[in-house]
GROMACS .gro file of C-alpha atoms in nm:
model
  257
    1UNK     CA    1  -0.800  -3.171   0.829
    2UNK     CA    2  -0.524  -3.346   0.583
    3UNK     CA    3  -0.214  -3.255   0.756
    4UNK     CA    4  -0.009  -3.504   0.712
    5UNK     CA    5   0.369  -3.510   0.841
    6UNK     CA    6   0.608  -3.666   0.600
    7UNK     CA    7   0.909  -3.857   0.679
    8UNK     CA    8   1.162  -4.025   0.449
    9UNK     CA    9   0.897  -3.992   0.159
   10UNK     CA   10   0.610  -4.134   0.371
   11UNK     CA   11   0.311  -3.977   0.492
   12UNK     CA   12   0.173  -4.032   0.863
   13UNK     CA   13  -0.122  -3.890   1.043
   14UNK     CA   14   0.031  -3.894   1.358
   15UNK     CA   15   0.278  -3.654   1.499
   16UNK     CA   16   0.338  -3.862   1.824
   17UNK     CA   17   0.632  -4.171   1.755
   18UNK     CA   18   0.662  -4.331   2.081
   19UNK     CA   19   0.945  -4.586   2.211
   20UNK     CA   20   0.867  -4.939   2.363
   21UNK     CA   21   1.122  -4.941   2.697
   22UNK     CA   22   1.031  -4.885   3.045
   23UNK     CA   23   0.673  -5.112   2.989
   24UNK     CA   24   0.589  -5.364   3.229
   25UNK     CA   25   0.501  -5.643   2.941
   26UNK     CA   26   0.457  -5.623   2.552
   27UNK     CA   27   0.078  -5.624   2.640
   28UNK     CA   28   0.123  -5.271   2.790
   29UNK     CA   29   0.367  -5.169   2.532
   30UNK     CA   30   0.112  -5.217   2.272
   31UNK     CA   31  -0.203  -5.088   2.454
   32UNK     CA   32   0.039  -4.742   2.487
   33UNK     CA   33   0.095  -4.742   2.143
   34UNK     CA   34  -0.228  -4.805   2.048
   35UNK     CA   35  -0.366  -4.561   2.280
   36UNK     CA   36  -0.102  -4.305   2.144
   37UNK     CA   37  -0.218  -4.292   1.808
   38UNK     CA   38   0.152  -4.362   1.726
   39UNK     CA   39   0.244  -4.477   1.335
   40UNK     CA   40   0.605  -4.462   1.449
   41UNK     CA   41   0.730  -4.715   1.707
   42UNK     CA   42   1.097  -4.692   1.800
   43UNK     CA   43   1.268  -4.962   1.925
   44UNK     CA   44   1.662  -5.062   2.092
   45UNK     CA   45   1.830  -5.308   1.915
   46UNK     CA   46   2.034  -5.360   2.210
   47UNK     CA   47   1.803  -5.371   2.461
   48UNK     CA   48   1.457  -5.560   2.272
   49UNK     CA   49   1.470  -5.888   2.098
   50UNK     CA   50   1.335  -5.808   1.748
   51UNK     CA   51   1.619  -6.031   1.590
   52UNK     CA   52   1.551  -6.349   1.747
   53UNK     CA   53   1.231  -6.540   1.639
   54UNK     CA   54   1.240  -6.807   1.856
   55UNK     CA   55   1.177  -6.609   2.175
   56UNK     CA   56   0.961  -6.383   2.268
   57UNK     CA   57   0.969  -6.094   2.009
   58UNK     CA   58   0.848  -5.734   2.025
   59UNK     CA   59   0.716  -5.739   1.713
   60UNK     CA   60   0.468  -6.001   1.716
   61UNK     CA   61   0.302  -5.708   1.929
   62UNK     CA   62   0.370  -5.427   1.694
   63UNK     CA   63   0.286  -5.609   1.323
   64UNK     CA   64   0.507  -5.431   1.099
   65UNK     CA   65   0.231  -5.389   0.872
   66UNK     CA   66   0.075  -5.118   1.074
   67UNK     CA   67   0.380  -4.989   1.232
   68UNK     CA   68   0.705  -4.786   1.079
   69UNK     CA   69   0.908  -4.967   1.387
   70UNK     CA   70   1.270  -4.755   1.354
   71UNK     CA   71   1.509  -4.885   1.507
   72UNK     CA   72   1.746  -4.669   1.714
   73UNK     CA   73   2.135  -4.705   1.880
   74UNK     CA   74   2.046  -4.681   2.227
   75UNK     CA   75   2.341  -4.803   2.458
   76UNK     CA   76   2.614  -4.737   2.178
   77UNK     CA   77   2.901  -4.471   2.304
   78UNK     CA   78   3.128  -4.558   2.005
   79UNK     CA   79   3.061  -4.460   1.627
   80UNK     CA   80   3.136  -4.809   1.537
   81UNK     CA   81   2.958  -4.948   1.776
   82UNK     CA   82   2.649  -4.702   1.678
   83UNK     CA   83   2.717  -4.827   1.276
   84UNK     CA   84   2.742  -5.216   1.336
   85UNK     CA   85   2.395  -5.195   1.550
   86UNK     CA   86   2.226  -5.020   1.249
   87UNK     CA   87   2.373  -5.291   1.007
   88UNK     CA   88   2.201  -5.545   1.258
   89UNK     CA   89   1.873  -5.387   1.198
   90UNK     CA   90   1.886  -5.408   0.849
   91UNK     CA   91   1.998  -5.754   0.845
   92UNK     CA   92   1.722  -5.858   1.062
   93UNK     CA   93   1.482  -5.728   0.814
   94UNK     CA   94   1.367  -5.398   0.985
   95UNK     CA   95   1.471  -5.171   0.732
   96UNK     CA   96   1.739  -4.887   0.656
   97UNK     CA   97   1.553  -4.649   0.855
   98UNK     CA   98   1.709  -4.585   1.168
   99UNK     CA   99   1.740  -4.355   1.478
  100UNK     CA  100   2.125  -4.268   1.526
  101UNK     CA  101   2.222  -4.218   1.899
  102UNK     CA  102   2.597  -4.231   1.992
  103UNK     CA  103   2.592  -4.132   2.363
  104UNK     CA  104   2.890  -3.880   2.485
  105UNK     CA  105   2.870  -3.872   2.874
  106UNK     CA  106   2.710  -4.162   3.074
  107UNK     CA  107   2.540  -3.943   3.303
  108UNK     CA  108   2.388  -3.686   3.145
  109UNK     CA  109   2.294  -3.927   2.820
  110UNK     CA  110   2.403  -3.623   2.629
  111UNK     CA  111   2.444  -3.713   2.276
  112UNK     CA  112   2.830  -3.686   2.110
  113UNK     CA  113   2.769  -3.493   1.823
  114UNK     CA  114   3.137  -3.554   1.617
  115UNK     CA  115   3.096  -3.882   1.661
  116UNK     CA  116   2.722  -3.847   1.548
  117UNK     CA  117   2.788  -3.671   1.259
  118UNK     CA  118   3.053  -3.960   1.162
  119UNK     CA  119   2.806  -4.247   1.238
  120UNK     CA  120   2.555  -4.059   1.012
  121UNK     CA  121   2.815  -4.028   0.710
  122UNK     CA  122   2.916  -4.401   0.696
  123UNK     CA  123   2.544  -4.495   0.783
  124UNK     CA  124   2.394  -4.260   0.459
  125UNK     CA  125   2.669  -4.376   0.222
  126UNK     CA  126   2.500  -4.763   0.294
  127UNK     CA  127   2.226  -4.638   0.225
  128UNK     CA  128   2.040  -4.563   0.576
  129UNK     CA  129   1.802  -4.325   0.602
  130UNK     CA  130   1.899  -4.186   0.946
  131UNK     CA  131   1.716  -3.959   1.213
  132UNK     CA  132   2.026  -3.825   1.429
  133UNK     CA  133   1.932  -3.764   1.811
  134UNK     CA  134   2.114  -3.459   1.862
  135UNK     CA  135   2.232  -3.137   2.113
  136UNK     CA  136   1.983  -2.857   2.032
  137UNK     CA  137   2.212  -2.666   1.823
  138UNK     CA  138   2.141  -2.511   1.498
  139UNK     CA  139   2.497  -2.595   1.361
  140UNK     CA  140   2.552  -2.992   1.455
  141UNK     CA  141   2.144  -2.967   1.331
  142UNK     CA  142   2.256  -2.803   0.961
  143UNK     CA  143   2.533  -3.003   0.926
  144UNK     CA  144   2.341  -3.319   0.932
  145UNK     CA  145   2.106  -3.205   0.731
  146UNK     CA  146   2.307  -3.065   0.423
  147UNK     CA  147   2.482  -3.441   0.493
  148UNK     CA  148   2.125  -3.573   0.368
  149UNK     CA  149   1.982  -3.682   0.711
  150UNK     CA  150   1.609  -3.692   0.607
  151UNK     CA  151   1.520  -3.522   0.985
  152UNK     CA  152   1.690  -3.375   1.242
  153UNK     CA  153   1.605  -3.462   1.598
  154UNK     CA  154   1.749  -3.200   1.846
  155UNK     CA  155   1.683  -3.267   2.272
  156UNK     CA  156   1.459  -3.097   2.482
  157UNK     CA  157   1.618  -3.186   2.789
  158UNK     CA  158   1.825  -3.476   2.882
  159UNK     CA  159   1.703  -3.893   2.830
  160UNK     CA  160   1.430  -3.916   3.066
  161UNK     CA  161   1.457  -3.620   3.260
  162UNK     CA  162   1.068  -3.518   3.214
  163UNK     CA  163   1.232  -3.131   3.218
  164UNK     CA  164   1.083  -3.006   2.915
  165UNK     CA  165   1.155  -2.789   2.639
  166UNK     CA  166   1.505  -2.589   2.859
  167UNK     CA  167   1.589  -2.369   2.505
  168UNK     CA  168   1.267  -2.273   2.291
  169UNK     CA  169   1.507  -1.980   2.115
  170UNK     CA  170   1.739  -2.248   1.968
  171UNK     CA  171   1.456  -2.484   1.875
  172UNK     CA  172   1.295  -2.218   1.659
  173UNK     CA  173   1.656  -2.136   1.500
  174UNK     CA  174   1.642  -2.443   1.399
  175UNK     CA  175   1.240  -2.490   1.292
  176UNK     CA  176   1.331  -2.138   1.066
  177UNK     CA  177   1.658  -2.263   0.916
  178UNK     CA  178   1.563  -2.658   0.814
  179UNK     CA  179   1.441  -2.737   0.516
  180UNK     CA  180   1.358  -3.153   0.700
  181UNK     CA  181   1.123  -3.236   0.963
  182UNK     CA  182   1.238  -3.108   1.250
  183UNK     CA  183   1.136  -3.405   1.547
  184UNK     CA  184   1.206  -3.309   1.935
  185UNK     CA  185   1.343  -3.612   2.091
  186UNK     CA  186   1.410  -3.662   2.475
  187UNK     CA  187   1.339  -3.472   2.775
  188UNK     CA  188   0.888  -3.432   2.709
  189UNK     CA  189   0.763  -3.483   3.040
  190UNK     CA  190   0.385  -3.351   2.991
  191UNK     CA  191   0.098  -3.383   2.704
  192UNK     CA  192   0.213  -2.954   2.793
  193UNK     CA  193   0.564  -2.997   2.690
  194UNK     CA  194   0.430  -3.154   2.411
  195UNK     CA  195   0.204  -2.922   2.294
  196UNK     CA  196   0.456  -2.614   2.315
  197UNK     CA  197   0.728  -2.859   2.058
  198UNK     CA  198   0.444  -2.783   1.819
  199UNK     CA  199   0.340  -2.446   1.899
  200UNK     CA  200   0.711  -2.370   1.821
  201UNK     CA  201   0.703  -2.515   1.481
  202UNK     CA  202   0.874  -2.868   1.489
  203UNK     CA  203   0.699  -3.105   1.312
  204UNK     CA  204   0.683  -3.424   1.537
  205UNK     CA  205   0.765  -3.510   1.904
  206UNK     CA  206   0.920  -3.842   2.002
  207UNK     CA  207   0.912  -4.014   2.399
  208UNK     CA  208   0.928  -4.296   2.544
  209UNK     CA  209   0.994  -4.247   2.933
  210UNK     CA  210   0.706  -3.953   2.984
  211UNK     CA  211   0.459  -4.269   2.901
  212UNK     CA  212   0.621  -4.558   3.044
  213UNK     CA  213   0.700  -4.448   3.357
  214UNK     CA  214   0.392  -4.310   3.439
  215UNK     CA  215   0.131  -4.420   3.664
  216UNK     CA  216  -0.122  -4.513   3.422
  217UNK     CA  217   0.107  -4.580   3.094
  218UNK     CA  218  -0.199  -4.588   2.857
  219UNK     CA  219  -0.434  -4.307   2.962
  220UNK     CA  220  -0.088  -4.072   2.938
  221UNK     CA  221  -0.037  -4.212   2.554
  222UNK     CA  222  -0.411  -4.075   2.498
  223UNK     CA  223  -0.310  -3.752   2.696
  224UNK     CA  224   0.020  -3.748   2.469
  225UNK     CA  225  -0.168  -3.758   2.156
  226UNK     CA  226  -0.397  -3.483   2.236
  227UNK     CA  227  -0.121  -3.286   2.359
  228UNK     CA  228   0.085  -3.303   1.982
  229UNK     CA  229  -0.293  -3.244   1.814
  230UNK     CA  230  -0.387  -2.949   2.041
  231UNK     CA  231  -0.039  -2.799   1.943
  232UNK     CA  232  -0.025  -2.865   1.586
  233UNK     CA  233  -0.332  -2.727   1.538
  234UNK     CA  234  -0.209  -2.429   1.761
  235UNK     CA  235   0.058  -2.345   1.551
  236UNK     CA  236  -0.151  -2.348   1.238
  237UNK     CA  237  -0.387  -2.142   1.383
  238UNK     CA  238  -0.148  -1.867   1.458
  239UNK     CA  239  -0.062  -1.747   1.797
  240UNK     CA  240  -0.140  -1.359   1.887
  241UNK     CA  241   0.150  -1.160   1.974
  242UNK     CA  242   0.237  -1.179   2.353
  243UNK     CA  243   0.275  -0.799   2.490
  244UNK     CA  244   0.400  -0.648   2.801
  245UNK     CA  245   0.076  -0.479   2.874
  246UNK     CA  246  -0.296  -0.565   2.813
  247UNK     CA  247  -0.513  -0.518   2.495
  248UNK     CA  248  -0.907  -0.423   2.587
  249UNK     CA  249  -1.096  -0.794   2.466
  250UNK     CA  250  -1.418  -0.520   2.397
  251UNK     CA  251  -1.236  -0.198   2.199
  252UNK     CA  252  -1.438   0.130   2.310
  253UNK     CA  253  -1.375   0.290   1.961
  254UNK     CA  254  -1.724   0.395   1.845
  255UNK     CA  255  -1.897   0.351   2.188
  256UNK     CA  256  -2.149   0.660   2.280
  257UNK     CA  257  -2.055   0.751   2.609
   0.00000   0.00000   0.00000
């Protein structure tokens, strides 16, 4: 089935973009992402070496010609500070396509969406293609978009909180009213949670936490994948209507009795 998901002008086969934190070694990081089917590998520029070629660096483990590797903002509460990370990235030689995270409350990890929206402005007028992590809500969602964020990447439930998908009805406002990918990002905790991101409509699912932290990192990546596959192809298929009351699987019109 050709179904591919296009991002910033580029096609990929996968609907599963995984992050590298959280892994007990670079080995394991790339066995996950292997076993993931991932095309997309996002990586902190704060947190992972990927600037520094005289240590150990991440991306001798994910060759950047088979990997999109996008960097994001993690850590960054300021939109400066969100900006001048980004700039880093590009200077390094990763590219201008970048995941934009300015964090708003330390606890919850939930994302501040003013000072998104101003990282995202400065960051697209120097040319950056950027992927905002965002609240689930339709508005801050549409106004990055008409700003000329190539996706929009609304939460299912707070930074590694494994809750799942807490507001289906706003994620479908905003599958119906995009004209951009539409990428859930944070909060997956289940190849099940997964599945129902696609079922809804959104076009790609990103996590890093749901396979890092668990038990057996690479046989969740494979669970992961088939999760976003079973979905996709869920959605495509079309669901039936859910009722309050039951529907005979045998109808009895034209039965002799």
């Amino acid at each position: 089935m050709n179904d591919a998901f296009t991002l910033a002008g580029r096609e990929y086969r996968s609907r599963l973009i995984v992050g590298t934190g959280k892994y007990r070694s670079f080995e394991e990081t790339r066995r996950a992402v292997e076993a993931s089917g991932a095309e997309i590998v996002t990586v902190a520029v704060r947190r992972v070496n990927i600037t520094d070629p005289g240590k150990e660096n991440l991306l001798d483990h994910l060759p950047l010609d088979r990997f999109t590797i996008l960097p994001n903002t993690a850590g960054c509460y300021t939109a400066e500070d969100a900006i001048r990370t980004c700039r880093l990235a590009r200077e390094a030689g990763i590219g201008t396509l970048v995941k934009l995270e300015v964090i708003g409350d330390e606890r919850t990890l939930f994302p501040d969406v003013p000072a998104t929206i101003e990282a995202a402005r400065v960051l697209l007028k120097e040319g950056f293609q950027v992927l905002p992590y965002v609240t689930d809500d339709p508005v801050a969602c549409k106004r990055l978009e008409d700003l000329g964020c190539p996706a929009v990447m609304p939460l299912a439930a707070p930074i590694g909180s494994g809750l799942g998908i807490r507001n289906p009805y706003n994620l479908r406002i905003i599958v119906e009213q995009s004209r951009v990918p539409v990428i859930v990002d944070a909060g997956v905790g289940t190849p099940s949670h997964a599945a129902e991101a696609l079922e809804l409509g959104c076009d790609a699912v990103l996590m890093n936490t749901a396979i890092a932290g668990a038990r057996d990192p690479i046989l969740m990546a494979e669970a992961m994948r088939q999760g976003v596959e079973a979905g996709r192809k869920a959605f495509l298929a079309g669901r039936i209507p859910a009722k309050l009351y039951a529907t005979a699987s045998s109808p009895l019109e034209g039965v002799i009795r």
